[in-house]
Amino acid sequence: MAVAPPKIVPRLKERYEKEIRPDLAKRLGYSTPMKAPRITKITVNMGVGDAKQDSKVLEAATEQLGTITGQRPSVRRARKSIAQFKVREGMPVGVAVTLRGERSYEFLDRLMSIAIPRIRDFRGLSPRSFDGRGNYSLGVREQIIFPEIDYDSIGTIRGFDIAITTSAENDEQAHALLSALGMPFAGEDGRREQ
């Protein structure tokens, strides 16, 4: 009988469970570490509006997003027709991936430690991109900041949006969670700028 190989826990998740969660619970005044905010999911969305002329654009975007996230993206289709944009109902307009559990921590770790430092003229992420309910969104202008993407094999530079959904009750708790995880916010002084 074959024994399953040991499960490898992402280093960011391990650090969160051992160090960050107890510290957050103490800092936010929770009686148990299980009440501390955590990452519930990460959604990565890449718009592909020019796929209506060329179907190879959609295939390339699907392959690149799959390589970046490690999960096969789903194709997003237009819900209704818009004549001004020459979009008909059911046309592919983007690709998206929802990462949960360990894949979300693995992606977040690669985003913070490898991809974000490769952004040109980077001065920190905006601490104002929270939505009021403890979720954070950011846009990436170029997919080539991820080392998995071969610069020579891509046809066009394409950006995408990343939405980090947390179990935090408000923006301050979410900011504390993401800062503790290592998210490089601009003006890192612990307070949100207004």
PDB file of C-alpha atoms in Angstrom:
ATOM      1  CA  MET A   1       0.000   0.000   0.000  1.00  0.00           C
ATOM      2  CA  ALA A   2       1.427   3.346  -1.096  1.00  0.00           C
ATOM      3  CA  VAL A   3       1.704   6.151   1.420  1.00  0.00           C
ATOM      4  CA  ALA A   4       0.634   9.624   0.276  1.00  0.00           C
ATOM      5  CA  PRO A   5       3.456  12.156   0.191  1.00  0.00           C
ATOM      6  CA  PRO A   6       3.403  14.702   3.031  1.00  0.00           C
ATOM      7  CA  LYS A   7       1.295  17.756   2.263  1.00  0.00           C
ATOM      8  CA  ILE A   8       3.384  20.886   1.826  1.00  0.00           C
ATOM      9  CA  VAL A   9       1.869  23.924   3.549  1.00  0.00           C
ATOM     10  CA  PRO A  10       2.656  27.282   1.861  1.00  0.00           C
ATOM     11  CA  ARG A  11       5.165  29.285   3.902  1.00  0.00           C
ATOM     12  CA  LEU A  12       2.896  32.335   4.138  1.00  0.00           C
ATOM     13  CA  LYS A  13      -0.003  30.261   5.504  1.00  0.00           C
ATOM     14  CA  GLU A  14       2.307  28.572   8.018  1.00  0.00           C
ATOM     15  CA  ARG A  15       3.623  31.975   9.146  1.00  0.00           C
ATOM     16  CA  TYR A  16       0.048  33.287   9.389  1.00  0.00           C
ATOM     17  CA  GLU A  17      -1.104  30.384  11.574  1.00  0.00           C
ATOM     18  CA  LYS A  18       1.926  30.379  13.897  1.00  0.00           C
ATOM     19  CA  GLU A  19       2.803  34.079  14.243  1.00  0.00           C
ATOM     20  CA  ILE A  20       0.378  36.493  12.589  1.00  0.00           C
ATOM     21  CA  ARG A  21      -3.017  35.128  13.700  1.00  0.00           C
ATOM     22  CA  PRO A  22      -2.214  35.056  17.473  1.00  0.00           C
ATOM     23  CA  ASP A  23      -0.625  38.509  17.241  1.00  0.00           C
ATOM     24  CA  LEU A  24      -3.630  39.947  15.346  1.00  0.00           C
ATOM     25  CA  ALA A  25      -6.073  38.443  17.841  1.00  0.00           C
ATOM     26  CA  LYS A  26      -4.170  40.038  20.711  1.00  0.00           C
ATOM     27  CA  ARG A  27      -3.814  43.399  18.936  1.00  0.00           C
ATOM     28  CA  LEU A  28      -7.492  43.566  17.875  1.00  0.00           C
ATOM     29  CA  GLY A  29      -8.722  42.405  21.286  1.00  0.00           C
ATOM     30  CA  TYR A  30     -10.226  39.035  20.373  1.00  0.00           C
ATOM     31  CA  SER A  31     -10.568  36.340  23.022  1.00  0.00           C
ATOM     32  CA  THR A  32      -9.471  33.573  20.645  1.00  0.00           C
ATOM     33  CA  PRO A  33      -7.099  33.546  17.640  1.00  0.00           C
ATOM     34  CA  MET A  34      -9.819  31.928  15.508  1.00  0.00           C
ATOM     35  CA  LYS A  35     -11.675  35.282  15.388  1.00  0.00           C
ATOM     36  CA  ALA A  36      -8.680  37.019  13.778  1.00  0.00           C
ATOM     37  CA  PRO A  37      -9.221  38.091  10.159  1.00  0.00           C
ATOM     38  CA  ARG A  38      -7.983  35.767   7.419  1.00  0.00           C
ATOM     39  CA  ILE A  39      -7.823  35.577   3.626  1.00  0.00           C
ATOM     40  CA  THR A  40     -10.961  33.867   2.311  1.00  0.00           C
ATOM     41  CA  LYS A  41     -10.301  34.095  -1.446  1.00  0.00           C
ATOM     42  CA  ILE A  42      -8.351  35.921  -4.126  1.00  0.00           C
ATOM     43  CA  THR A  43      -9.996  36.677  -7.469  1.00  0.00           C
ATOM     44  CA  VAL A  44      -7.809  37.453 -10.486  1.00  0.00           C
ATOM     45  CA  ASN A  45      -9.624  38.940 -13.499  1.00  0.00           C
ATOM     46  CA  MET A  46      -8.145  39.741 -16.927  1.00  0.00           C
ATOM     47  CA  GLY A  47     -10.294  41.667 -19.409  1.00  0.00           C
ATOM     48  CA  VAL A  48      -9.974  40.526 -23.026  1.00  0.00           C
ATOM     49  CA  GLY A  49     -12.159  42.923 -24.990  1.00  0.00           C
ATOM     50  CA  ASP A  50     -10.200  42.432 -28.214  1.00  0.00           C
ATOM     51  CA  ALA A  51     -11.093  38.715 -28.256  1.00  0.00           C
ATOM     52  CA  LYS A  52     -14.104  39.548 -30.453  1.00  0.00           C
ATOM     53  CA  GLN A  53     -11.797  40.062 -33.450  1.00  0.00           C
ATOM     54  CA  ASP A  54      -9.239  37.320 -32.724  1.00  0.00           C
ATOM     55  CA  SER A  55      -9.927  34.111 -30.805  1.00  0.00           C
ATOM     56  CA  LYS A  56      -6.180  33.516 -30.287  1.00  0.00           C
ATOM     57  CA  VAL A  57      -6.139  36.486 -27.881  1.00  0.00           C
ATOM     58  CA  LEU A  58      -8.548  34.642 -25.579  1.00  0.00           C
ATOM     59  CA  GLU A  59      -6.442  31.468 -25.737  1.00  0.00           C
ATOM     60  CA  ALA A  60      -3.248  33.409 -24.946  1.00  0.00           C
ATOM     61  CA  ALA A  61      -4.896  35.223 -22.021  1.00  0.00           C
ATOM     62  CA  THR A  62      -6.268  31.931 -20.651  1.00  0.00           C
ATOM     63  CA  GLU A  63      -2.842  30.296 -20.878  1.00  0.00           C
ATOM     64  CA  GLN A  64      -1.023  33.242 -19.259  1.00  0.00           C
ATOM     65  CA  LEU A  65      -3.496  33.614 -16.380  1.00  0.00           C
ATOM     66  CA  GLY A  66      -3.381  29.855 -15.814  1.00  0.00           C
ATOM     67  CA  THR A  67       0.416  29.959 -15.681  1.00  0.00           C
ATOM     68  CA  ILE A  68       0.428  32.865 -13.231  1.00  0.00           C
ATOM     69  CA  THR A  69      -2.185  31.458 -10.840  1.00  0.00           C
ATOM     70  CA  GLY A  70      -1.627  27.716 -11.203  1.00  0.00           C
ATOM     71  CA  GLN A  71      -5.329  27.139 -11.865  1.00  0.00           C
ATOM     72  CA  ARG A  72      -7.330  26.993 -15.104  1.00  0.00           C
ATOM     73  CA  PRO A  73      -9.279  30.249 -15.613  1.00  0.00           C
ATOM     74  CA  SER A  74     -12.946  30.386 -16.541  1.00  0.00           C
ATOM     75  CA  VAL A  75     -14.086  32.453 -19.527  1.00  0.00           C
ATOM     76  CA  ARG A  76     -16.371  35.378 -18.640  1.00  0.00           C
ATOM     77  CA  ARG A  77     -19.028  36.226 -21.206  1.00  0.00           C
ATOM     78  CA  ALA A  78     -21.033  39.423 -21.813  1.00  0.00           C
ATOM     79  CA  ARG A  79     -24.380  39.392 -20.013  1.00  0.00           C
ATOM     80  CA  LYS A  80     -26.071  41.770 -22.458  1.00  0.00           C
ATOM     81  CA  SER A  81     -25.447  43.335 -25.838  1.00  0.00           C
ATOM     82  CA  ILE A  82     -23.936  46.840 -25.998  1.00  0.00           C
ATOM     83  CA  ALA A  83     -23.983  48.305 -29.516  1.00  0.00           C
ATOM     84  CA  GLN A  84     -21.502  51.128 -28.823  1.00  0.00           C
ATOM     85  CA  PHE A  85     -18.810  48.610 -27.849  1.00  0.00           C
ATOM     86  CA  LYS A  86     -19.810  46.118 -30.577  1.00  0.00           C
ATOM     87  CA  VAL A  87     -20.430  43.476 -27.912  1.00  0.00           C
ATOM     88  CA  ARG A  88     -23.190  40.910 -28.228  1.00  0.00           C
ATOM     89  CA  GLU A  89     -24.637  38.829 -25.432  1.00  0.00           C
ATOM     90  CA  GLY A  90     -22.561  35.702 -24.835  1.00  0.00           C
ATOM     91  CA  MET A  91     -19.305  37.033 -26.348  1.00  0.00           C
ATOM     92  CA  PRO A  92     -16.146  36.307 -24.331  1.00  0.00           C
ATOM     93  CA  VAL A  93     -14.985  39.503 -22.610  1.00  0.00           C
ATOM     94  CA  GLY A  94     -12.515  38.205 -20.017  1.00  0.00           C
ATOM     95  CA  VAL A  95     -11.003  35.345 -18.056  1.00  0.00           C
ATOM     96  CA  ALA A  96     -11.030  34.973 -14.278  1.00  0.00           C
ATOM     97  CA  VAL A  97      -9.688  32.690 -11.540  1.00  0.00           C
ATOM     98  CA  THR A  98     -10.878  32.367  -7.942  1.00  0.00           C
ATOM     99  CA  LEU A  99      -8.166  31.052  -5.607  1.00  0.00           C
ATOM    100  CA  ARG A 100      -9.113  29.657  -2.213  1.00  0.00           C
ATOM    101  CA  GLY A 101      -7.277  27.959   0.618  1.00  0.00           C
ATOM    102  CA  GLU A 102      -3.619  27.149   0.161  1.00  0.00           C
ATOM    103  CA  ARG A 103      -3.490  28.303  -3.468  1.00  0.00           C
ATOM    104  CA  SER A 104      -4.533  31.792  -2.377  1.00  0.00           C
ATOM    105  CA  TYR A 105      -1.691  31.990   0.168  1.00  0.00           C
ATOM    106  CA  GLU A 106       0.785  30.639  -2.392  1.00  0.00           C
ATOM    107  CA  PHE A 107      -0.310  33.226  -4.984  1.00  0.00           C
ATOM    108  CA  LEU A 108      -0.239  36.071  -2.430  1.00  0.00           C
ATOM    109  CA  ASP A 109       3.264  35.049  -1.341  1.00  0.00           C
ATOM    110  CA  ARG A 110       4.531  35.078  -4.950  1.00  0.00           C
ATOM    111  CA  LEU A 111       2.746  38.387  -5.615  1.00  0.00           C
ATOM    112  CA  MET A 112       4.305  40.157  -2.611  1.00  0.00           C
ATOM    113  CA  SER A 113       7.794  38.658  -2.643  1.00  0.00           C
ATOM    114  CA  ILE A 114       8.514  38.263  -6.374  1.00  0.00           C
ATOM    115  CA  ALA A 115       6.085  40.133  -8.639  1.00  0.00           C
ATOM    116  CA  ILE A 116       5.460  43.468  -6.883  1.00  0.00           C
ATOM    117  CA  PRO A 117       9.199  44.228  -6.427  1.00  0.00           C
ATOM    118  CA  ARG A 118       9.571  43.847 -10.229  1.00  0.00           C
ATOM    119  CA  ILE A 119       7.132  46.712 -10.949  1.00  0.00           C
ATOM    120  CA  ARG A 120       8.943  49.676 -12.477  1.00  0.00           C
ATOM    121  CA  ASP A 121       9.026  52.857 -10.349  1.00  0.00           C
ATOM    122  CA  PHE A 122       7.174  51.133  -7.516  1.00  0.00           C
ATOM    123  CA  ARG A 123       6.510  53.376  -4.504  1.00  0.00           C
ATOM    124  CA  GLY A 124       4.079  51.211  -2.569  1.00  0.00           C
ATOM    125  CA  LEU A 125       0.469  50.096  -2.923  1.00  0.00           C
ATOM    126  CA  SER A 126      -2.319  52.548  -2.186  1.00  0.00           C
ATOM    127  CA  PRO A 127      -3.794  52.028   1.279  1.00  0.00           C
ATOM    128  CA  ARG A 128      -7.048  53.582  -0.007  1.00  0.00           C
ATOM    129  CA  SER A 129      -8.069  50.646  -2.204  1.00  0.00           C
ATOM    130  CA  PHE A 130     -10.179  48.987   0.490  1.00  0.00           C
ATOM    131  CA  ASP A 131     -13.911  48.711  -0.192  1.00  0.00           C
ATOM    132  CA  GLY A 132     -15.269  49.521   3.292  1.00  0.00           C
ATOM    133  CA  ARG A 133     -15.959  45.874   4.184  1.00  0.00           C
ATOM    134  CA  GLY A 134     -12.390  44.648   4.593  1.00  0.00           C
ATOM    135  CA  ASN A 135     -11.573  43.663   1.003  1.00  0.00           C
ATOM    136  CA  TYR A 136      -8.619  45.009  -1.013  1.00  0.00           C
ATOM    137  CA  SER A 137      -8.290  45.467  -4.781  1.00  0.00           C
ATOM    138  CA  LEU A 138      -5.286  46.293  -6.911  1.00  0.00           C
ATOM    139  CA  GLY A 139      -4.546  46.482 -10.601  1.00  0.00           C
ATOM    140  CA  VAL A 140      -1.451  45.153 -12.319  1.00  0.00           C
ATOM    141  CA  ARG A 141      -0.547  46.854 -15.592  1.00  0.00           C
ATOM    142  CA  GLU A 142       1.756  44.175 -17.010  1.00  0.00           C
ATOM    143  CA  GLN A 143       1.566  40.405 -16.713  1.00  0.00           C
ATOM    144  CA  ILE A 144       5.329  40.192 -17.289  1.00  0.00           C
ATOM    145  CA  ILE A 145       6.101  41.091 -13.663  1.00  0.00           C
ATOM    146  CA  PHE A 146       5.526  37.408 -12.905  1.00  0.00           C
ATOM    147  CA  PRO A 147       8.647  35.375 -13.729  1.00  0.00           C
ATOM    148  CA  GLU A 148       6.499  32.463 -15.006  1.00  0.00           C
ATOM    149  CA  ILE A 149       5.623  34.496 -18.110  1.00  0.00           C
ATOM    150  CA  ASP A 150       8.211  34.316 -20.882  1.00  0.00           C
ATOM    151  CA  TYR A 151       8.704  37.869 -22.152  1.00  0.00           C
ATOM    152  CA  ASP A 152       9.517  36.746 -25.712  1.00  0.00           C
ATOM    153  CA  SER A 153       6.457  34.508 -26.122  1.00  0.00           C
ATOM    154  CA  ILE A 154       3.745  37.094 -25.342  1.00  0.00           C
ATOM    155  CA  GLY A 155       2.008  39.011 -28.117  1.00  0.00           C
ATOM    156  CA  THR A 156       0.668  41.989 -26.165  1.00  0.00           C
ATOM    157  CA  ILE A 157       1.200  43.356 -22.690  1.00  0.00           C
ATOM    158  CA  ARG A 158      -2.013  42.869 -20.738  1.00  0.00           C
ATOM    159  CA  GLY A 159      -3.006  43.909 -17.235  1.00  0.00           C
ATOM    160  CA  PHE A 160      -5.352  42.345 -14.734  1.00  0.00           C
ATOM    161  CA  ASP A 161      -7.176  43.043 -11.489  1.00  0.00           C
ATOM    162  CA  ILE A 162      -6.624  41.266  -8.181  1.00  0.00           C
ATOM    163  CA  ALA A 163      -9.314  41.334  -5.468  1.00  0.00           C
ATOM    164  CA  ILE A 164      -8.314  40.017  -2.037  1.00  0.00           C
ATOM    165  CA  THR A 165     -11.360  39.057   0.032  1.00  0.00           C
ATOM    166  CA  THR A 166     -10.819  38.813   3.786  1.00  0.00           C
ATOM    167  CA  SER A 167     -12.982  37.864   6.751  1.00  0.00           C
ATOM    168  CA  ALA A 168     -12.218  41.242   8.382  1.00  0.00           C
ATOM    169  CA  GLU A 169     -15.158  43.301   9.602  1.00  0.00           C
ATOM    170  CA  ASN A 170     -13.734  46.656   8.482  1.00  0.00           C
ATOM    171  CA  ASP A 171     -10.879  48.230   6.533  1.00  0.00           C
ATOM    172  CA  GLU A 172      -8.642  48.785   9.570  1.00  0.00           C
ATOM    173  CA  GLN A 173      -8.655  45.078  10.424  1.00  0.00           C
ATOM    174  CA  ALA A 174      -8.000  44.150   6.788  1.00  0.00           C
ATOM    175  CA  HIS A 175      -5.133  46.666   6.614  1.00  0.00           C
ATOM    176  CA  ALA A 176      -3.652  45.185   9.780  1.00  0.00           C
ATOM    177  CA  LEU A 177      -3.934  41.673   8.309  1.00  0.00           C
ATOM    178  CA  LEU A 178      -2.381  42.533   4.943  1.00  0.00           C
ATOM    179  CA  SER A 179       0.373  44.617   6.557  1.00  0.00           C
ATOM    180  CA  ALA A 180       1.233  41.721   8.867  1.00  0.00           C
ATOM    181  CA  LEU A 181       1.353  39.382   5.874  1.00  0.00           C
ATOM    182  CA  GLY A 182       3.850  41.742   4.216  1.00  0.00           C
ATOM    183  CA  MET A 183       1.819  43.782   1.718  1.00  0.00           C
ATOM    184  CA  PRO A 184       3.983  46.823   0.787  1.00  0.00           C
ATOM    185  CA  PHE A 185       1.635  49.769   1.365  1.00  0.00           C
ATOM    186  CA  ALA A 186       2.732  53.332   0.620  1.00  0.00           C
ATOM    187  CA  GLY A 187       3.254  55.502   3.696  1.00  0.00           C
ATOM    188  CA  GLU A 188       3.603  52.502   5.986  1.00  0.00           C
ATOM    189  CA  ASP A 189       2.965  54.151   9.349  1.00  0.00           C
ATOM    190  CA  GLY A 190       0.047  52.037  10.561  1.00  0.00           C
ATOM    191  CA  ARG A 191      -2.588  54.723   9.854  1.00  0.00           C
ATOM    192  CA  ARG A 192      -4.733  55.058   6.755  1.00  0.00           C
ATOM    193  CA  GLU A 193      -4.410  58.330   4.922  1.00  0.00           C
ATOM    194  CA  GLN A 194      -7.685  60.165   4.324  1.00  0.00           C
TER     195      GLN A 194
END
